[in-house]
Tab-separated table of C-alpha atoms in Angstrom:
chain	number	residue	atom	x	y	z
A	914	MET	CA	-9.830	8.461	19.731
A	915	ASP	CA	-11.435	5.305	19.375
A	916	MET	CA	-14.326	4.372	16.980
A	917	ALA	CA	-16.479	1.095	16.197
A	918	ILE	CA	-15.652	-1.095	13.453
A	919	THR	CA	-17.256	-4.178	11.854
A	920	LEU	CA	-15.876	-6.758	9.697
A	921	ARG	CA	-15.932	-10.041	8.928
A	922	VAL	CA	-12.724	-11.741	9.453
A	923	ASN	CA	-12.481	-15.909	8.290
A	924	GLY	CA	-16.042	-16.215	7.672
A	925	GLU	CA	-16.824	-14.500	11.349
A	926	VAL	CA	-18.315	-10.927	11.733
A	927	ARG	CA	-16.413	-9.314	14.176
A	928	GLU	CA	-17.181	-5.901	16.131
A	929	LEU	CA	-15.044	-3.852	18.230
A	930	PRO	CA	-13.911	-0.377	19.059
A	931	LEU	CA	-10.064	0.908	17.881
A	932	ASP	CA	-8.213	3.541	17.794
A	933	THR	CA	-7.654	5.175	14.717
A	934	ARG	CA	-4.528	4.731	14.147
A	935	THR	CA	-4.867	0.826	14.406
A	936	SER	CA	-3.142	-1.096	11.468
A	937	LEU	CA	-5.263	-4.469	10.593
A	938	LEU	CA	-2.289	-6.089	11.251
A	939	ASP	CA	-2.512	-4.966	14.909
A	940	MET	CA	-5.669	-5.555	15.208
A	941	LEU	CA	-5.888	-9.046	13.743
A	942	ARG	CA	-2.677	-9.583	16.073
A	943	GLU	CA	-3.235	-7.834	19.295
A	944	HIS	CA	-7.578	-7.389	19.251
A	945	LEU	CA	-8.485	-10.559	17.757
A	946	GLN	CA	-5.647	-12.323	18.889
A	947	LEU	CA	-4.942	-14.050	15.533
A	948	THR	CA	-1.078	-13.744	15.499
A	949	GLY	CA	-0.635	-16.086	12.737
A	950	THR	CA	-0.494	-12.854	10.151
A	951	LYS	CA	3.510	-11.257	10.929
A	952	LYS	CA	5.060	-8.011	11.561
A	953	GLY	CA	8.049	-7.831	9.269
A	954	CYS	CA	8.437	-4.586	8.397
A	955	ASP	CA	5.392	-2.835	9.453
A	956	HIS	CA	5.985	-0.398	6.323
A	957	GLY	CA	4.570	-2.530	3.329
A	958	GLN	CA	8.044	-3.950	2.009
A	959	CYS	CA	8.343	-7.275	3.054
A	960	GLY	CA	5.028	-8.964	2.406
A	961	ALA	CA	4.708	-11.163	6.095
A	962	CYS	CA	1.587	-9.187	7.031
A	963	THR	CA	0.229	-10.721	3.902
A	964	ILE	CA	-3.503	-10.745	4.072
A	965	LEU	CA	-6.483	-11.338	1.741
A	966	LEU	CA	-8.673	-8.410	1.572
A	967	ASP	CA	-11.905	-9.097	-0.331
A	968	GLY	CA	-10.211	-11.966	-1.836
A	969	ARG	CA	-6.901	-9.549	-2.933
A	970	ARG	CA	-3.284	-9.590	-1.562
A	971	VAL	CA	-2.157	-6.629	0.522
A	972	ASN	CA	0.362	-5.754	3.090
A	973	SER	CA	-2.064	-5.171	6.450
A	974	CYS	CA	0.618	-3.443	8.148
A	975	LEU	CA	-0.527	-0.239	6.274
A	976	ALA	CA	-3.820	-0.749	5.859
A	977	LEU	CA	-5.944	1.638	8.715
A	978	ALA	CA	-8.797	-0.962	10.434
A	979	ILE	CA	-11.608	1.798	10.543
A	980	ALA	CA	-11.165	2.591	6.773
A	981	HIS	CA	-11.913	-1.154	5.978
A	982	GLN	CA	-15.602	-1.347	7.705
A	983	GLY	CA	-17.774	-3.837	5.950
A	984	THR	CA	-14.531	-5.489	4.078
A	985	GLU	CA	-14.159	-9.687	4.338
A	986	ILE	CA	-10.305	-10.504	5.799
A	987	VAL	CA	-9.009	-14.018	5.411
A	988	THR	CA	-5.766	-14.743	7.251
A	989	ILE	CA	-3.571	-17.721	6.964
A	990	GLU	CA	-5.542	-18.944	9.992
A	991	GLY	CA	-8.661	-18.578	7.122
A	992	LEU	CA	-7.269	-20.887	4.631
A	993	ALA	CA	-7.317	-24.294	6.273
A	994	ALA	CA	-10.782	-25.774	6.849
A	995	GLY	CA	-10.709	-27.173	10.544
A	996	GLU	CA	-7.537	-29.708	11.080
A	997	GLU	CA	-7.485	-29.986	6.829
A	998	LEU	CA	-4.987	-28.054	5.427
A	999	HIS	CA	-5.056	-25.413	2.577
A	1000	TRP	CA	-3.438	-27.780	-0.340
A	1001	LEU	CA	-0.677	-24.809	-0.181
A	1002	GLN	CA	0.097	-24.927	3.465
A	1003	GLN	CA	0.169	-28.933	2.569
A	1004	SER	CA	2.439	-28.247	-0.445
A	1005	PHE	CA	5.070	-25.536	1.455
A	1006	ILE	CA	5.439	-28.986	4.249
A	1007	ASP	CA	5.588	-31.651	0.946
A	1008	HIS	CA	8.437	-29.219	-0.303
A	1009	ASP	CA	10.381	-27.769	2.666
A	1010	ALA	CA	9.540	-24.084	1.609
A	1011	PHE	CA	10.375	-22.744	4.833
A	1012	GLN	CA	13.818	-21.474	6.270
A	1013	CYS	CA	12.942	-19.799	9.570
A	1014	GLY	CA	9.100	-19.639	8.724
A	1015	TYR	CA	8.472	-16.194	10.282
A	1016	CYS	CA	7.061	-14.948	6.658
A	1017	THR	CA	5.914	-18.069	5.454
A	1018	PRO	CA	2.010	-17.427	6.541
A	1019	GLY	CA	2.758	-14.181	4.303
A	1020	GLN	CA	4.196	-16.450	1.219
A	1021	ILE	CA	1.430	-18.768	1.337
A	1022	CYS	CA	-1.083	-15.928	1.115
A	1023	THR	CA	0.622	-14.020	-1.242
A	1024	ALA	CA	0.616	-16.946	-3.200
A	1025	THR	CA	-2.820	-17.960	-2.837
A	1026	GLY	CA	-4.004	-14.263	-3.688
A	1027	MET	CA	-1.351	-14.836	-6.794
A	1028	LEU	CA	-3.146	-17.697	-8.020
A	1029	GLN	CA	-6.273	-16.130	-8.147
A	1030	GLU	CA	-5.116	-12.769	-10.295
A	1031	ALA	CA	-3.160	-15.108	-12.453
A	1032	ALA	CA	-6.906	-17.408	-13.143
A	1033	GLU	CA	-8.170	-13.746	-13.877
A	1034	GLY	CA	-5.938	-13.138	-16.466
S	178	MET	CA	1.774	8.533	15.136
S	179	ASN	CA	-0.385	11.027	16.160
S	180	SER	CA	-4.091	10.771	16.812
S	181	PHE	CA	-6.402	11.806	14.848
S	182	ARG	CA	-10.036	11.698	13.734
S	183	TYR	CA	-11.235	9.723	10.492
S	184	GLU	CA	-14.585	10.845	8.405
S	185	ARG	CA	-15.529	8.835	5.584
S	186	ALA	CA	-16.968	11.182	2.471
S	187	THR	CA	-20.200	10.612	0.751
S	188	ASP	CA	-19.242	12.572	-2.024
S	189	PRO	CA	-16.536	14.742	-3.908
S	190	SER	CA	-18.364	17.907	-2.625
S	191	ALA	CA	-18.813	16.621	1.020
S	192	ALA	CA	-15.019	15.379	0.635
S	193	ILE	CA	-13.837	18.916	-0.546
S	194	ALA	CA	-16.169	20.226	2.972
S	195	LEU	CA	-14.817	18.036	5.265
S	196	LEU	CA	-10.858	18.868	4.276
S	197	ALA	CA	-12.046	23.074	4.560
S	198	GLU	CA	-13.224	22.992	7.579
S	199	GLU	CA	-9.954	21.733	9.064
S	200	PRO	CA	-6.727	22.561	8.269
S	201	ASN	CA	-4.250	20.298	8.852
S	202	ALA	CA	-6.640	17.180	7.397
S	203	PHE	CA	-5.304	14.935	4.629
S	204	PHE	CA	-7.362	12.589	1.672
S	205	LEU	CA	-6.818	9.156	2.772
S	206	ALA	CA	-7.310	6.597	-0.123
S	207	SER	CA	-5.345	3.533	0.510
S	208	GLY	CA	-2.892	5.022	2.245
S	209	THR	CA	-0.089	2.791	1.000
S	210	ASN	CA	2.090	6.392	0.996
S	211	LEU	CA	0.257	8.274	3.735
S	212	VAL	CA	0.043	5.926	6.698
S	213	ASP	CA	3.804	4.930	6.330
S	214	LEU	CA	4.649	8.986	6.483
S	215	MET	CA	2.526	8.616	9.336
S	216	LYS	CA	4.276	5.625	11.066
S	217	LEU	CA	7.220	7.992	10.461
S	218	ASP	CA	5.867	10.771	11.827
S	219	VAL	CA	6.768	13.090	8.826
S	220	ALA	CA	2.714	13.234	7.908
S	221	GLN	CA	0.569	14.270	11.137
S	222	PRO	CA	-2.884	15.271	10.309
S	223	ASN	CA	-5.580	15.779	13.078
S	224	LEU	CA	-8.333	14.826	10.685
S	225	LEU	CA	-8.117	12.035	7.374
S	226	VAL	CA	-10.978	12.396	4.930
S	227	ASP	CA	-11.381	8.692	3.320
S	228	VAL	CA	-12.035	9.161	-0.682
S	229	SER	CA	-11.563	5.469	-1.389
S	230	HIS	CA	-14.980	4.934	-1.694
S	231	LEU	CA	-16.203	7.378	-3.998
S	232	PRO	CA	-17.510	6.359	-6.718
S	233	LEU	CA	-14.591	7.347	-9.591
S	234	ASP	CA	-13.189	4.051	-9.723
S	235	ARG	CA	-14.147	3.725	-13.135
S	236	PHE	CA	-13.008	4.201	-17.103
S	237	ASP	CA	-15.067	6.060	-19.367
S	238	PRO	CA	-14.227	6.456	-23.201
S	239	LEU	CA	-14.242	10.319	-23.973
S	240	ALA	CA	-16.269	11.498	-27.382
S	241	GLY	CA	-13.074	12.106	-29.157
S	242	GLY	CA	-11.269	9.156	-28.195
S	243	GLY	CA	-9.104	8.880	-25.088
S	244	LEU	CA	-9.843	7.538	-21.799
S	245	ARG	CA	-11.026	9.160	-18.229
S	246	ILE	CA	-9.652	7.420	-15.806
S	247	GLY	CA	-11.355	7.568	-12.573
S	248	ALA	CA	-9.130	8.668	-9.299
S	249	ALA	CA	-10.126	5.729	-7.216
S	250	VAL	CA	-9.217	3.373	-10.227
S	251	ARG	CA	-6.787	0.922	-8.126
S	252	ASN	CA	-3.192	0.284	-9.648
S	253	SER	CA	-3.646	-3.313	-10.432
S	254	ASP	CA	-7.122	-3.183	-11.845
S	255	MET	CA	-5.913	-0.220	-14.298
S	256	ALA	CA	-2.190	-2.635	-15.344
S	257	ALA	CA	-5.028	-5.531	-16.100
S	258	ASP	CA	-7.950	-3.241	-18.115
S	259	ARG	CA	-8.319	-5.159	-21.229
S	260	THR	CA	-8.262	-1.332	-23.202
S	261	ILE	CA	-4.991	-0.219	-21.443
S	262	ARG	CA	-3.524	-2.898	-21.798
S	263	THR	CA	-4.098	-3.045	-26.034
S	264	ARG	CA	-4.211	0.799	-26.049
S	265	TYR	CA	-1.982	2.656	-23.526
S	266	PRO	CA	0.391	-0.594	-22.633
S	267	LEU	CA	3.052	1.777	-21.382
S	268	LEU	CA	0.413	2.540	-18.722
S	269	ALA	CA	0.111	-1.245	-17.474
S	270	GLN	CA	4.236	-1.625	-17.944
S	271	ALA	CA	4.908	1.118	-16.160
S	272	LEU	CA	2.534	0.157	-12.849
S	273	LEU	CA	3.821	-3.406	-13.048
S	274	ALA	CA	7.370	-2.206	-12.793
S	275	GLY	CA	6.928	0.158	-10.353
S	276	VAL	CA	5.865	-1.843	-6.641
S	277	SER	CA	4.228	-4.934	-5.310
S	278	GLY	CA	1.168	-6.666	-6.266
S	279	HIS	CA	0.060	-6.140	-2.257
S	280	LEU	CA	0.491	-2.102	-3.144
S	281	ARG	CA	-0.895	-2.326	-6.446
S	282	ASN	CA	-3.968	-3.932	-5.341
S	283	ILE	CA	-4.958	-1.252	-3.274
S	284	ALA	CA	-3.104	1.614	-4.175
S	285	THR	CA	-5.271	4.581	-6.596
S	286	THR	CA	-4.454	6.476	-9.481
S	287	ALA	CA	-4.900	9.653	-7.938
S	288	GLY	CA	-3.084	8.789	-4.805
S	289	ASN	CA	0.213	7.633	-7.129
S	290	LEU	CA	-0.245	11.009	-8.440
S	291	ARG	CA	0.253	12.499	-5.076
S	292	GLN	CA	3.083	10.261	-3.754
S	293	ARG	CA	5.750	11.543	-1.738
S	294	THR	CA	9.393	11.554	-2.420
S	295	ARG	CA	11.224	8.844	-1.529
S	296	CYS	CA	13.858	10.608	-0.602
S	297	VAL	CA	15.953	9.042	2.501
S	298	TYR	CA	15.986	12.093	4.561
S	299	PHE	CA	12.609	13.398	3.969
S	300	GLN	CA	11.334	10.361	5.623
S	301	ASP	CA	13.567	10.714	8.523
S	302	ALA	CA	11.637	13.194	10.898
S	303	THR	CA	14.746	13.028	12.568
S	304	LEU	CA	16.963	14.575	10.181
S	305	PRO	CA	16.979	18.170	8.670
S	306	CYS	CA	15.188	18.391	5.418
S	307	ASN	CA	14.413	21.220	3.211
S	308	LYS	CA	10.966	19.836	2.340
S	309	ARG	CA	9.803	19.163	5.911
S	310	ALA	CA	10.934	21.809	7.553
S	311	PRO	CA	12.063	24.994	5.025
S	312	GLY	CA	15.639	26.360	5.957
S	313	SER	CA	16.451	23.590	7.825
S	314	GLU	CA	19.633	21.989	5.461
S	315	CYS	CA	19.378	19.372	2.572
S	316	PRO	CA	21.652	16.349	3.510
S	317	ALA	CA	21.079	14.578	0.175
S	318	ARG	CA	23.078	17.628	-1.511
S	319	ASN	CA	26.247	15.684	-0.199
S	320	GLY	CA	24.697	12.829	1.470
S	321	TYR	CA	22.713	9.737	-0.357
S	322	HIS	CA	21.089	11.404	-3.140
S	323	ARG	CA	20.773	7.535	-5.854
S	324	ILE	CA	16.967	8.280	-5.940
S	325	SER	CA	16.498	11.944	-5.074
S	326	PRO	CA	16.718	15.077	-7.628
S	327	SER	CA	20.154	16.602	-6.581
S	328	SER	CA	22.104	18.138	-8.730
S	329	ALA	CA	25.094	17.708	-6.484
S	330	PRO	CA	28.326	16.186	-7.707
S	331	PRO	CA	28.757	12.913	-7.394
S	332	ARG	CA	31.083	11.677	-4.673
S	333	THR	CA	33.637	9.803	-4.677
S	334	ALA	CA	33.204	8.449	-1.429
S	335	SER	CA	30.449	6.208	-0.329
S	336	PRO	CA	27.771	7.890	1.861
S	337	ARG	CA	25.880	6.371	4.562
S	338	ILE	CA	22.908	4.657	3.408
S	339	PRO	CA	20.294	4.666	6.366
S	340	PRO	CA	19.669	0.843	7.043
S	341	THR	CA	15.988	1.081	6.772
S	342	TRP	CA	16.217	1.695	2.806
S	343	ARG	CA	16.149	-1.048	0.256
S	344	LEU	CA	17.047	-0.451	-3.098
S	345	PRO	CA	14.107	-1.780	-6.185
S	346	SER	CA	15.455	-4.271	-8.398
S	347	TRP	CA	14.741	-3.102	-12.144
S	348	ARG	CA	16.423	-5.960	-14.175
S	349	TRP	CA	12.954	-7.891	-13.959
S	350	MET	CA	11.465	-4.795	-16.057
S	351	PRO	CA	9.825	-6.130	-19.203
S	352	ARG	CA	11.231	-5.236	-22.439
S	353	CYS	CA	8.650	-3.752	-24.190
S	354	ALA	CA	8.025	-1.622	-21.470
S	355	PHE	CA	8.805	1.362	-23.228
S	356	SER	CA	7.047	0.449	-27.003
S	357	VAL	CA	4.270	3.000	-27.740
S	358	PRO	CA	2.231	1.784	-30.464
S	359	ALA	CA	0.087	4.039	-32.354
S	360	ALA	CA	-2.811	5.045	-30.503
S	361	ASN	CA	-6.081	7.151	-32.128
S	362	GLY	CA	-6.097	9.312	-29.247
């Protein structure tokens, strides 16, 4: 069954009806066309789907969208400021930190979250 | 995944009342275990009662010493809490050794206690399992039971390991995980 959900994604308020079964990952990719976040295992084991939810790194594949009304989400697309890359994105390029690159958005979002956790002690 | 209704509880009494009105209703906290099982069609609730937003995310010192830990306290918050780290380091170390930071950031204390078994046969709805379907058989007895509390004798041949399962690495568990200082309650 469908329910209306409102939340903030990369600074923009988004409002849309979603089936209760929709994960945040499927909401981002299929409904908001933000395909930077990837579906790897879809079971919370690989981290390719990592986003920042109210500032914390989480697996978006196991988060039901309807349970996160009013939250603030930052995806890999939201880390850059327009054409200017986030320093972590630039650092990945500078140090050739990719292989196939599929889970790299997850790695960068994870690193962003982890650095914040470390800063908070 | 089957279709289901979602309700967000406003207080504990309302949460219980919502659960009582629907026989096939489950509490939803972070969903890191429940949603996983729902994707596998192992759990098939008709109603989810969201309790993750209830005001149960605090630590309260108790009069005679000790600590009351709220059911909705996130695992990472418990592991990072100064009181827990100094007076109950085993709790913090156990949480940090258990699972990724991603899951710790939203998983709750009560949800952690309610986590279902990690047995690979339980988690595969296409296979028999006495826990899911009493009387259907327990493949873990003579199968893969490294992570199951099975009393079966050790096998000599390698059992088939379901390809979706990944074994945790314990090599990085901190050495101080099992030292517990004398605590005053």
